[in-house]
PDB file of C-alpha atoms in Angstrom:
ATOM      1  CA  MET A  50     -85.280 164.905  44.728  1.00  0.00           C
ATOM      2  CA  ARG A  51     -85.380 168.681  45.126  1.00  0.00           C
ATOM      3  CA  ASP A  52     -82.325 170.437  43.719  1.00  0.00           C
ATOM      4  CA  PHE A  53     -79.993 172.915  45.368  1.00  0.00           C
ATOM      5  CA  TYR A  54     -79.746 176.027  43.215  1.00  0.00           C
ATOM      6  CA  GLY A  55     -80.120 173.886  40.105  1.00  0.00           C
ATOM      7  CA  ILE A  56     -77.745 171.152  41.291  1.00  0.00           C
ATOM      8  CA  THR A  57     -79.049 167.645  41.875  1.00  0.00           C
ATOM      9  CA  LEU A  58     -76.831 165.877  44.358  1.00  0.00           C
ATOM     10  CA  ASN A  59     -76.083 162.187  43.956  1.00  0.00           C
ATOM     11  CA  SER A  60     -76.163 161.683  47.734  1.00  0.00           C
ATOM     12  CA  PRO A  61     -78.173 163.536  50.390  1.00  0.00           C
ATOM     13  CA  LEU A  62     -75.130 163.555  52.662  1.00  0.00           C
ATOM     14  CA  MET A  63     -73.062 166.704  53.210  1.00  0.00           C
ATOM     15  CA  LEU A  64     -69.979 166.140  55.315  1.00  0.00           C
ATOM     16  CA  GLY A  65     -67.746 168.543  57.223  1.00  0.00           C
ATOM     17  CA  THR A  66     -63.963 168.438  56.929  1.00  0.00           C
ATOM     18  CA  ALA A  67     -62.941 169.449  60.467  1.00  0.00           C
ATOM     19  CA  GLN A  68     -61.745 167.482  63.501  1.00  0.00           C
ATOM     20  CA  TYR A  69     -60.520 164.319  61.754  1.00  0.00           C
ATOM     21  CA  PRO A  70     -57.533 162.549  63.348  1.00  0.00           C
ATOM     22  CA  SER A  71     -55.552 162.991  60.088  1.00  0.00           C
ATOM     23  CA  PRO A  72     -55.970 164.033  56.442  1.00  0.00           C
ATOM     24  CA  ALA A  73     -55.823 160.350  55.459  1.00  0.00           C
ATOM     25  CA  VAL A  74     -58.769 159.555  57.737  1.00  0.00           C
ATOM     26  CA  LEU A  75     -60.697 162.491  56.267  1.00  0.00           C
ATOM     27  CA  GLN A  76     -60.169 161.119  52.751  1.00  0.00           C
ATOM     28  CA  ALA A  77     -61.140 157.599  53.798  1.00  0.00           C
ATOM     29  CA  ALA A  78     -64.284 158.913  55.502  1.00  0.00           C
ATOM     30  CA  PHE A  79     -65.372 160.801  52.392  1.00  0.00           C
ATOM     31  CA  ARG A  80     -64.844 157.754  50.184  1.00  0.00           C
ATOM     32  CA  ALA A  81     -66.748 155.514  52.586  1.00  0.00           C
ATOM     33  CA  SER A  82     -69.645 157.930  53.033  1.00  0.00           C
ATOM     34  CA  GLY A  83     -70.359 158.705  49.396  1.00  0.00           C
ATOM     35  CA  ALA A  84     -70.980 162.314  50.501  1.00  0.00           C
ATOM     36  CA  SER A  85     -71.667 164.726  47.658  1.00  0.00           C
ATOM     37  CA  VAL A  86     -70.693 167.963  49.383  1.00  0.00           C
ATOM     38  CA  ALA A  87     -67.781 168.995  51.628  1.00  0.00           C
ATOM     39  CA  THR A  88     -68.030 172.007  53.912  1.00  0.00           C
ATOM     40  CA  VAL A  89     -64.905 174.118  54.330  1.00  0.00           C
ATOM     41  CA  SER A  90     -63.925 177.387  55.979  1.00  0.00           C
ATOM     42  CA  LEU A  91     -61.499 180.275  55.617  1.00  0.00           C
ATOM     43  CA  ARG A  92     -58.908 180.982  58.262  1.00  0.00           C
ATOM     44  CA  ARG A  93     -55.692 182.970  58.527  1.00  0.00           C
ATOM     45  CA  GLU A  94     -53.066 181.411  56.285  1.00  0.00           C
ATOM     46  CA  ALA A  95     -50.489 179.805  58.570  1.00  0.00           C
ATOM     47  CA  GLY A  96     -48.841 177.410  56.153  1.00  0.00           C
ATOM     48  CA  GLN A  97     -51.413 174.635  55.816  1.00  0.00           C
ATOM     49  CA  GLY A  98     -54.047 176.214  53.616  1.00  0.00           C
ATOM     50  CA  GLN A  99     -52.556 175.365  50.234  1.00  0.00           C
ATOM     51  CA  ALA A 100     -52.091 171.650  50.987  1.00  0.00           C
ATOM     52  CA  PHE A 101     -55.589 171.453  52.443  1.00  0.00           C
ATOM     53  CA  TRP A 102     -57.042 172.985  49.294  1.00  0.00           C
ATOM     54  CA  SER A 103     -55.451 170.357  47.041  1.00  0.00           C
ATOM     55  CA  LEU A 104     -56.698 167.610  49.374  1.00  0.00           C
ATOM     56  CA  ILE A 105     -60.246 168.973  49.105  1.00  0.00           C
ATOM     57  CA  ARG A 106     -60.076 169.247  45.319  1.00  0.00           C
ATOM     58  CA  ASP A 107     -58.966 165.622  45.110  1.00  0.00           C
ATOM     59  CA  LEU A 108     -62.124 164.518  46.960  1.00  0.00           C
ATOM     60  CA  GLY A 109     -64.060 165.286  43.779  1.00  0.00           C
ATOM     61  CA  VAL A 110     -67.096 166.618  45.626  1.00  0.00           C
ATOM     62  CA  ARG A 111     -68.861 169.952  45.551  1.00  0.00           C
ATOM     63  CA  VAL A 112     -67.521 172.511  48.038  1.00  0.00           C
ATOM     64  CA  LEU A 113     -69.739 174.478  50.418  1.00  0.00           C
ATOM     65  CA  PRO A 114     -67.764 177.212  52.206  1.00  0.00           C
ATOM     66  CA  ASN A 115     -69.087 178.409  55.556  1.00  0.00           C
ATOM     67  CA  THR A 116     -68.975 181.624  57.554  1.00  0.00           C
ATOM     68  CA  ALA A 117     -68.451 179.735  60.810  1.00  0.00           C
ATOM     69  CA  GLY A 118     -67.563 181.803  63.835  1.00  0.00           C
ATOM     70  CA  CYS A 119     -69.029 185.035  62.480  1.00  0.00           C
ATOM     71  CA  HIS A 120     -71.107 186.900  65.044  1.00  0.00           C
ATOM     72  CA  SER A 121     -72.306 189.823  62.915  1.00  0.00           C
ATOM     73  CA  ALA A 122     -73.849 190.267  59.483  1.00  0.00           C
ATOM     74  CA  ARG A 123     -70.936 192.451  58.416  1.00  0.00           C
ATOM     75  CA  GLU A 124     -68.353 189.830  59.367  1.00  0.00           C
ATOM     76  CA  ALA A 125     -70.320 187.075  57.643  1.00  0.00           C
ATOM     77  CA  VAL A 126     -70.799 189.091  54.446  1.00  0.00           C
ATOM     78  CA  THR A 127     -67.080 189.897  54.210  1.00  0.00           C
ATOM     79  CA  THR A 128     -66.174 186.269  54.870  1.00  0.00           C
ATOM     80  CA  ALA A 129     -68.621 185.134  52.183  1.00  0.00           C
ATOM     81  CA  ARG A 130     -67.118 187.494  49.618  1.00  0.00           C
ATOM     82  CA  MET A 131     -63.638 186.178  50.421  1.00  0.00           C
ATOM     83  CA  ALA A 132     -64.844 182.577  50.261  1.00  0.00           C
ATOM     84  CA  ARG A 133     -66.415 183.097  46.845  1.00  0.00           C
ATOM     85  CA  GLU A 134     -63.082 184.222  45.447  1.00  0.00           C
ATOM     86  CA  VAL A 135     -61.013 181.461  47.048  1.00  0.00           C
ATOM     87  CA  PHE A 136     -63.389 178.548  46.412  1.00  0.00           C
ATOM     88  CA  GLU A 137     -64.819 179.796  43.107  1.00  0.00           C
ATOM     89  CA  THR A 138     -68.415 179.055  44.025  1.00  0.00           C
ATOM     90  CA  ASN A 139     -71.517 181.133  44.693  1.00  0.00           C
ATOM     91  CA  TRP A 140     -72.596 178.627  47.336  1.00  0.00           C
ATOM     92  CA  ILE A 141     -72.254 179.846  50.909  1.00  0.00           C
ATOM     93  CA  LYS A 142     -73.318 178.218  54.161  1.00  0.00           C
ATOM     94  CA  LEU A 143     -74.321 181.343  56.001  1.00  0.00           C
ATOM     95  CA  GLU A 144     -73.758 181.206  59.747  1.00  0.00           C
ATOM     96  CA  VAL A 145     -74.304 184.250  61.914  1.00  0.00           C
ATOM     97  CA  ILE A 146     -73.910 183.000  65.449  1.00  0.00           C
ATOM     98  CA  GLY A 147     -76.055 184.624  68.116  1.00  0.00           C
ATOM     99  CA  HIS A 148     -74.947 182.947  71.316  1.00  0.00           C
ATOM    100  CA  ALA A 149     -71.572 181.577  72.400  1.00  0.00           C
ATOM    101  CA  ASP A 150     -72.926 178.620  74.417  1.00  0.00           C
ATOM    102  CA  THR A 151     -75.728 177.353  72.197  1.00  0.00           C
ATOM    103  CA  LEU A 152     -74.176 178.500  68.889  1.00  0.00           C
ATOM    104  CA  GLN A 153     -77.712 179.204  67.778  1.00  0.00           C
ATOM    105  CA  PRO A 154     -78.190 181.532  64.809  1.00  0.00           C
ATOM    106  CA  ASP A 155     -78.763 185.251  65.320  1.00  0.00           C
ATOM    107  CA  PRO A 156     -81.980 185.533  63.280  1.00  0.00           C
ATOM    108  CA  PHE A 157     -81.667 189.282  62.773  1.00  0.00           C
ATOM    109  CA  GLY A 158     -78.050 189.235  61.617  1.00  0.00           C
ATOM    110  CA  LEU A 159     -78.767 186.151  59.513  1.00  0.00           C
ATOM    111  CA  LEU A 160     -81.600 187.829  57.635  1.00  0.00           C
ATOM    112  CA  GLU A 161     -79.587 191.006  57.080  1.00  0.00           C
ATOM    113  CA  ALA A 162     -76.598 189.064  55.722  1.00  0.00           C
ATOM    114  CA  ALA A 163     -78.822 186.837  53.561  1.00  0.00           C
ATOM    115  CA  GLU A 164     -80.450 189.876  51.931  1.00  0.00           C
ATOM    116  CA  THR A 165     -77.071 191.419  51.111  1.00  0.00           C
ATOM    117  CA  LEU A 166     -75.543 188.211  49.787  1.00  0.00           C
ATOM    118  CA  ALA A 167     -78.533 187.112  47.710  1.00  0.00           C
ATOM    119  CA  ALA A 168     -78.529 190.542  46.057  1.00  0.00           C
ATOM    120  CA  GLU A 169     -74.871 190.000  45.168  1.00  0.00           C
ATOM    121  CA  GLY A 170     -75.631 186.718  43.419  1.00  0.00           C
ATOM    122  CA  PHE A 171     -74.658 184.355  46.208  1.00  0.00           C
ATOM    123  CA  GLU A 172     -76.550 181.074  46.523  1.00  0.00           C
ATOM    124  CA  VAL A 173     -77.188 181.143  50.232  1.00  0.00           C
ATOM    125  CA  PHE A 174     -77.637 178.101  52.476  1.00  0.00           C
ATOM    126  CA  PRO A 175     -78.746 179.811  55.709  1.00  0.00           C
ATOM    127  CA  TYR A 176     -78.074 177.983  58.963  1.00  0.00           C
ATOM    128  CA  THR A 177     -81.324 178.723  60.764  1.00  0.00           C
ATOM    129  CA  THR A 178     -83.669 177.384  63.404  1.00  0.00           C
ATOM    130  CA  GLU A 179     -87.025 175.691  62.788  1.00  0.00           C
ATOM    131  CA  ASP A 180     -88.749 179.088  63.139  1.00  0.00           C
ATOM    132  CA  GLN A 181     -91.325 179.283  60.375  1.00  0.00           C
ATOM    133  CA  VAL A 182     -91.555 183.083  60.292  1.00  0.00           C
ATOM    134  CA  LEU A 183     -87.799 183.477  59.954  1.00  0.00           C
ATOM    135  CA  ALA A 184     -87.816 180.809  57.244  1.00  0.00           C
ATOM    136  CA  GLY A 185     -90.382 182.801  55.291  1.00  0.00           C
ATOM    137  CA  ARG A 186     -88.317 185.962  55.610  1.00  0.00           C
ATOM    138  CA  LEU A 187     -85.183 184.157  54.428  1.00  0.00           C
ATOM    139  CA  LEU A 188     -87.063 182.912  51.373  1.00  0.00           C
ATOM    140  CA  ASP A 189     -88.331 186.453  50.717  1.00  0.00           C
ATOM    141  CA  ALA A 190     -84.712 187.642  50.957  1.00  0.00           C
ATOM    142  CA  GLY A 191     -83.782 185.358  48.060  1.00  0.00           C
ATOM    143  CA  CYS A 192     -82.693 182.132  49.753  1.00  0.00           C
ATOM    144  CA  LYS A 193     -83.799 179.070  47.776  1.00  0.00           C
ATOM    145  CA  VAL A 194     -82.555 176.538  50.334  1.00  0.00           C
ATOM    146  CA  LEU A 195     -83.023 176.390  54.118  1.00  0.00           C
ATOM    147  CA  MET A 196     -80.788 174.683  56.647  1.00  0.00           C
ATOM    148  CA  PRO A 197     -82.680 174.295  59.916  1.00  0.00           C
ATOM    149  CA  TRP A 198     -80.727 172.914  62.848  1.00  0.00           C
ATOM    150  CA  GLY A 199     -81.498 169.534  64.347  1.00  0.00           C
ATOM    151  CA  ALA A 200     -79.862 170.489  67.646  1.00  0.00           C
ATOM    152  CA  PRO A 201     -76.988 172.763  68.725  1.00  0.00           C
ATOM    153  CA  ILE A 202     -73.759 172.380  66.718  1.00  0.00           C
ATOM    154  CA  GLY A 203     -71.594 169.546  67.991  1.00  0.00           C
ATOM    155  CA  SER A 204     -74.183 168.319  70.508  1.00  0.00           C
ATOM    156  CA  GLY A 205     -75.154 165.106  68.718  1.00  0.00           C
ATOM    157  CA  LEU A 206     -78.651 165.334  70.198  1.00  0.00           C
ATOM    158  CA  GLY A 207     -80.447 164.599  66.924  1.00  0.00           C
ATOM    159  CA  LEU A 208     -83.758 166.198  65.997  1.00  0.00           C
ATOM    160  CA  ASN A 209     -84.504 168.253  69.082  1.00  0.00           C
ATOM    161  CA  ASN A 210     -87.842 169.701  68.009  1.00  0.00           C
ATOM    162  CA  ARG A 211     -89.579 167.200  65.773  1.00  0.00           C
ATOM    163  CA  PHE A 212     -92.868 169.080  65.908  1.00  0.00           C
ATOM    164  CA  GLY A 213     -91.221 172.330  64.801  1.00  0.00           C
ATOM    165  CA  LEU A 214     -89.269 170.627  62.039  1.00  0.00           C
ATOM    166  CA  ARG A 215     -92.345 168.778  60.752  1.00  0.00           C
ATOM    167  CA  THR A 216     -94.277 172.044  60.736  1.00  0.00           C
ATOM    168  CA  LEU A 217     -91.501 173.806  58.833  1.00  0.00           C
ATOM    169  CA  ARG A 218     -91.275 170.970  56.291  1.00  0.00           C
ATOM    170  CA  ALA A 219     -95.027 171.092  55.723  1.00  0.00           C
ATOM    171  CA  ALA A 220     -95.145 174.896  55.512  1.00  0.00           C
ATOM    172  CA  PHE A 221     -92.741 175.089  52.569  1.00  0.00           C
ATOM    173  CA  PRO A 222     -93.184 171.808  50.690  1.00  0.00           C
ATOM    174  CA  ASP A 223     -91.226 172.899  47.601  1.00  0.00           C
ATOM    175  CA  VAL A 224     -88.189 174.370  49.343  1.00  0.00           C
ATOM    176  CA  PRO A 225     -85.080 172.178  49.542  1.00  0.00           C
ATOM    177  CA  MET A 226     -84.096 171.765  53.190  1.00  0.00           C
ATOM    178  CA  VAL A 227     -80.980 170.405  54.829  1.00  0.00           C
ATOM    179  CA  ILE A 228     -80.853 169.429  58.486  1.00  0.00           C
ATOM    180  CA  ASP A 229     -77.637 171.028  59.637  1.00  0.00           C
ATOM    181  CA  ALA A 230     -76.084 170.544  63.055  1.00  0.00           C
ATOM    182  CA  GLY A 231     -76.904 168.266  65.953  1.00  0.00           C
ATOM    183  CA  ILE A 232     -76.922 164.981  64.039  1.00  0.00           C
ATOM    184  CA  GLY A 233     -75.148 162.441  66.254  1.00  0.00           C
ATOM    185  CA  ARG A 234     -76.136 159.016  64.942  1.00  0.00           C
ATOM    186  CA  PRO A 235     -76.996 157.492  61.583  1.00  0.00           C
ATOM    187  CA  SER A 236     -80.522 156.904  62.936  1.00  0.00           C
ATOM    188  CA  HIS A 237     -80.921 160.686  63.326  1.00  0.00           C
ATOM    189  CA  ALA A 238     -79.921 161.165  59.691  1.00  0.00           C
ATOM    190  CA  ALA A 239     -82.328 158.473  58.481  1.00  0.00           C
ATOM    191  CA  ASP A 240     -85.044 160.061  60.603  1.00  0.00           C
ATOM    192  CA  ALA A 241     -84.486 163.457  58.940  1.00  0.00           C
ATOM    193  CA  LEU A 242     -84.744 161.955  55.465  1.00  0.00           C
ATOM    194  CA  GLU A 243     -87.847 159.955  56.414  1.00  0.00           C
ATOM    195  CA  MET A 244     -89.455 163.215  57.596  1.00  0.00           C
ATOM    196  CA  GLY A 245     -89.003 164.643  54.135  1.00  0.00           C
ATOM    197  CA  PHE A 246     -85.826 166.675  54.516  1.00  0.00           C
ATOM    198  CA  ASP A 247     -83.668 166.601  51.423  1.00  0.00           C
ATOM    199  CA  ALA A 248     -80.226 166.206  52.958  1.00  0.00           C
ATOM    200  CA  VAL A 249     -78.278 166.276  56.196  1.00  0.00           C
ATOM    201  CA  LEU A 250     -75.054 168.090  57.000  1.00  0.00           C
ATOM    202  CA  LEU A 251     -72.848 166.725  59.748  1.00  0.00           C
ATOM    203  CA  ASN A 252     -69.235 166.699  60.840  1.00  0.00           C
ATOM    204  CA  THR A 253     -68.487 165.805  64.458  1.00  0.00           C
ATOM    205  CA  ALA A 254     -70.523 162.588  64.414  1.00  0.00           C
ATOM    206  CA  VAL A 255     -68.151 161.126  61.822  1.00  0.00           C
ATOM    207  CA  ALA A 256     -64.883 162.910  62.583  1.00  0.00           C
ATOM    208  CA  GLN A 257     -64.971 162.194  66.309  1.00  0.00           C
ATOM    209  CA  ALA A 258     -66.247 158.624  66.101  1.00  0.00           C
ATOM    210  CA  GLY A 259     -63.875 155.891  67.274  1.00  0.00           C
ATOM    211  CA  ASP A 260     -63.714 154.677  63.668  1.00  0.00           C
ATOM    212  CA  PRO A 261     -64.565 157.631  61.408  1.00  0.00           C
ATOM    213  CA  GLU A 262     -64.390 155.599  58.203  1.00  0.00           C
ATOM    214  CA  ALA A 263     -66.873 152.987  59.439  1.00  0.00           C
ATOM    215  CA  MET A 264     -69.154 155.684  60.835  1.00  0.00           C
ATOM    216  CA  ALA A 265     -69.021 157.522  57.509  1.00  0.00           C
ATOM    217  CA  ARG A 266     -70.170 154.358  55.754  1.00  0.00           C
ATOM    218  CA  ALA A 267     -72.968 153.941  58.303  1.00  0.00           C
ATOM    219  CA  PHE A 268     -74.175 157.493  57.613  1.00  0.00           C
ATOM    220  CA  GLY A 269     -74.005 156.913  53.863  1.00  0.00           C
ATOM    221  CA  LEU A 270     -76.236 153.849  54.214  1.00  0.00           C
ATOM    222  CA  ALA A 271     -78.576 155.606  56.660  1.00  0.00           C
ATOM    223  CA  VAL A 272     -79.335 158.513  54.340  1.00  0.00           C
ATOM    224  CA  GLN A 273     -79.953 156.102  51.486  1.00  0.00           C
ATOM    225  CA  ALA A 274     -82.362 154.131  53.664  1.00  0.00           C
ATOM    226  CA  GLY A 275     -84.110 157.303  54.822  1.00  0.00           C
ATOM    227  CA  ALA A 276     -84.535 158.650  51.299  1.00  0.00           C
ATOM    228  CA  LEU A 277     -85.826 155.310  50.014  1.00  0.00           C
ATOM    229  CA  ALA A 278     -88.273 155.092  52.899  1.00  0.00           C
ATOM    230  CA  ARG A 279     -89.576 158.599  52.303  1.00  0.00           C
ATOM    231  CA  ALA A 280     -90.152 157.875  48.617  1.00  0.00           C
ATOM    232  CA  ALA A 281     -91.951 154.650  49.576  1.00  0.00           C
ATOM    233  CA  ASP A 282     -94.618 156.600  51.538  1.00  0.00           C
ATOM    234  CA  PRO A 283     -94.292 155.301  55.127  1.00  0.00           C
ATOM    235  CA  MET A 284     -97.360 154.134  57.070  1.00  0.00           C
ATOM    236  CA  GLU A 285     -98.848 156.501  59.625  1.00  0.00           C
ATOM    237  CA  PRO A 286     -98.323 155.555  63.278  1.00  0.00           C
ATOM    238  CA  ARG A 287    -101.453 154.606  65.250  1.00  0.00           C
ATOM    239  CA  GLU A 288    -102.290 154.485  68.933  1.00  0.00           C
ATOM    240  CA  MET A 289    -103.828 150.969  69.027  1.00  0.00           C
ATOM    241  CA  ALA A 290    -102.559 147.563  67.976  1.00  0.00           C
ATOM    242  CA  ALA A 291    -103.725 146.071  64.677  1.00  0.00           C
ATOM    243  CA  PRO A 292    -102.972 142.396  64.031  1.00  0.00           C
ATOM    244  CA  SER A 293    -100.843 141.790  60.991  1.00  0.00           C
ATOM    245  CA  THR A 294    -101.567 138.061  60.752  1.00  0.00           C
ATOM    246  CA  PRO A 295    -105.017 137.327  59.248  1.00  0.00           C
ATOM    247  CA  LEU A 296    -107.716 136.279  61.759  1.00  0.00           C
ATOM    248  CA  ILE A 297    -109.660 134.389  59.076  1.00  0.00           C
ATOM    249  CA  GLY A 298    -108.744 130.739  58.999  1.00  0.00           C
ATOM    250  CA  LYS A 299    -107.393 130.605  62.512  1.00  0.00           C
ATOM    251  CA  ALA A 300    -107.927 127.142  64.017  1.00  0.00           C
ATOM    252  CA  TRP A 301    -110.613 126.557  66.656  1.00  0.00           C
ATOM    253  CA  LEU A 302    -108.486 125.021  69.425  1.00  0.00           C
TER     254      LEU A 302
ATOM    255  CA  MET B   7     -43.839 200.797  57.103  1.00  0.00           C
ATOM    256  CA  ARG B   8     -45.428 198.728  59.831  1.00  0.00           C
ATOM    257  CA  ILE B   9     -48.760 197.014  59.224  1.00  0.00           C
ATOM    258  CA  GLU B  10     -50.578 194.200  60.953  1.00  0.00           C
ATOM    259  CA  VAL B  11     -50.725 190.918  59.006  1.00  0.00           C
ATOM    260  CA  ASN B  12     -53.090 188.312  60.410  1.00  0.00           C
ATOM    261  CA  GLY B  13     -52.801 189.933  63.816  1.00  0.00           C
ATOM    262  CA  THR B  14     -48.995 190.149  63.834  1.00  0.00           C
ATOM    263  CA  PRO B  15     -47.063 193.430  63.322  1.00  0.00           C
ATOM    264  CA  ARG B  16     -44.832 193.263  60.227  1.00  0.00           C
ATOM    265  CA  ASP B  17     -42.416 195.753  58.672  1.00  0.00           C
ATOM    266  CA  ILE B  18     -42.806 195.752  54.907  1.00  0.00           C
ATOM    267  CA  ALA B  19     -41.265 197.716  52.034  1.00  0.00           C
ATOM    268  CA  ALA B  20     -44.166 197.214  49.600  1.00  0.00           C
ATOM    269  CA  ALA B  21     -46.486 200.135  48.900  1.00  0.00           C
ATOM    270  CA  THR B  22     -49.385 198.130  47.456  1.00  0.00           C
ATOM    271  CA  LEU B  23     -51.321 195.083  48.605  1.00  0.00           C
ATOM    272  CA  ALA B  24     -50.174 193.023  45.608  1.00  0.00           C
ATOM    273  CA  ASP B  25     -46.522 193.799  46.341  1.00  0.00           C
ATOM    274  CA  ALA B  26     -47.016 193.106  50.037  1.00  0.00           C
ATOM    275  CA  LEU B  27     -48.392 189.629  49.280  1.00  0.00           C
ATOM    276  CA  ALA B  28     -45.348 188.913  47.108  1.00  0.00           C
ATOM    277  CA  GLU B  29     -43.035 190.187  49.817  1.00  0.00           C
ATOM    278  CA  LEU B  30     -44.747 187.970  52.397  1.00  0.00           C
ATOM    279  CA  GLY B  31     -44.398 184.905  50.150  1.00  0.00           C
ATOM    280  CA  TRP B  32     -48.015 184.612  49.064  1.00  0.00           C
ATOM    281  CA  ALA B  33     -47.686 185.756  45.442  1.00  0.00           C
ATOM    282  CA  GLU B  34     -48.950 182.459  44.027  1.00  0.00           C
ATOM    283  CA  ALA B  35     -50.983 181.270  47.014  1.00  0.00           C
ATOM    284  CA  ARG B  36     -54.731 180.685  46.932  1.00  0.00           C
ATOM    285  CA  VAL B  37     -55.697 183.325  49.471  1.00  0.00           C
ATOM    286  CA  ALA B  38     -58.322 186.017  49.915  1.00  0.00           C
ATOM    287  CA  THR B  39     -57.518 189.413  51.383  1.00  0.00           C
ATOM    288  CA  ALA B  40     -59.295 191.960  53.553  1.00  0.00           C
ATOM    289  CA  LEU B  41     -57.901 195.362  54.470  1.00  0.00           C
ATOM    290  CA  ASN B  42     -59.197 197.041  57.619  1.00  0.00           C
ATOM    291  CA  GLY B  43     -62.206 194.745  57.605  1.00  0.00           C
ATOM    292  CA  ASP B  44     -63.186 195.127  53.939  1.00  0.00           C
ATOM    293  CA  PHE B  45     -62.725 192.493  51.244  1.00  0.00           C
ATOM    294  CA  VAL B  46     -60.199 193.414  48.562  1.00  0.00           C
ATOM    295  CA  PRO B  47     -60.681 191.256  45.442  1.00  0.00           C
ATOM    296  CA  ALA B  48     -57.556 189.811  43.823  1.00  0.00           C
ATOM    297  CA  ALA B  49     -58.064 192.042  40.780  1.00  0.00           C
ATOM    298  CA  ALA B  50     -57.933 195.155  42.968  1.00  0.00           C
ATOM    299  CA  ARG B  51     -54.776 194.294  44.919  1.00  0.00           C
ATOM    300  CA  ALA B  52     -52.321 196.002  42.562  1.00  0.00           C
ATOM    301  CA  ALA B  53     -54.144 199.314  42.866  1.00  0.00           C
ATOM    302  CA  GLN B  54     -54.672 199.041  46.619  1.00  0.00           C
ATOM    303  CA  ALA B  55     -52.209 201.320  48.435  1.00  0.00           C
ATOM    304  CA  LEU B  56     -51.113 200.438  51.970  1.00  0.00           C
ATOM    305  CA  ARG B  57     -50.744 202.847  54.839  1.00  0.00           C
ATOM    306  CA  GLU B  58     -48.983 202.720  58.186  1.00  0.00           C
ATOM    307  CA  GLY B  59     -51.096 200.830  60.713  1.00  0.00           C
ATOM    308  CA  ASP B  60     -53.299 199.021  58.156  1.00  0.00           C
ATOM    309  CA  ARG B  61     -54.795 195.712  59.260  1.00  0.00           C
ATOM    310  CA  LEU B  62     -54.385 193.055  56.585  1.00  0.00           C
ATOM    311  CA  GLU B  63     -56.110 189.672  56.760  1.00  0.00           C
ATOM    312  CA  VAL B  64     -54.853 186.912  54.462  1.00  0.00           C
ATOM    313  CA  LEU B  65     -57.176 183.911  54.567  1.00  0.00           C
ATOM    314  CA  ALA B  66     -56.797 180.458  53.069  1.00  0.00           C
ATOM    315  CA  PRO B  67     -58.893 177.285  52.749  1.00  0.00           C
ATOM    316  CA  MET B  68     -59.241 175.468  56.049  1.00  0.00           C
ATOM    317  CA  GLN B  69     -61.182 172.615  57.639  1.00  0.00           C
ATOM    318  CA  GLY B  70     -64.809 173.463  58.389  1.00  0.00           C
ATOM    319  CA  GLY B  71     -68.148 171.988  59.416  1.00  0.00           C
TER     320      GLY B  71
END
């Protein structure tokens, strides 16, 4: 398994911490999923931040702070600096949002922020598209991980552009990649792992499920299955049928 | 003096950022601060003077995806 800035994760599942019905359900979902990373954010302190922080620490997983909601490189860079101090990690999930409806990344702001942060010693996980040219520029800027989207954040549509994602995976075979955003079902997560992606990051699909704990377990099993399948070298699909039962020895009836 | 704390006008007596945090009840809290849009590291708070009309952001860990 490829590592993430020198860290080998014991599960390819990264799970968000937002939108759960209660803190107890969040904890149960993390336990059931076996997730190795929790994404968190920074918001104005209004009385709940300190309790939330102790809840997150008790999960015993690695923390990946985000710059969610930032629409400019400047905003994202400042948020990242603040997150590094609060969460005591160089890891940052860098989001620079370019459009309010699609929540797709602003590639120009993303690259600018990534350059600044990498130079300051941050270990950047850029939320990006499947664009191969942008990916190359992000790597040049010092990113050692890429996080291409599957589909727009919160949409649950799965892997929207399989061709683009396959091309990106093949173009940079040694770069650790996480499919971030758009994962709606465990089958989408397994699919991403089977395609050779190293991890998936999701939130809404678990938090907003009717039974988040059961869905978390389903995702945990799905990523295991996907990773096992990838390592087992799956067969290539073919256009025509090929009988699996031997023809030799068939009775003459 | 009157400054803006997380978007709300507040009258404070403190002259530095460190003292302002104590006055606002966040002396021991795990928070990060930004003054007028720029990050102020915890180590620099004591030396950071405040001025009338400053915009202070005090951020804490929160749920995120």
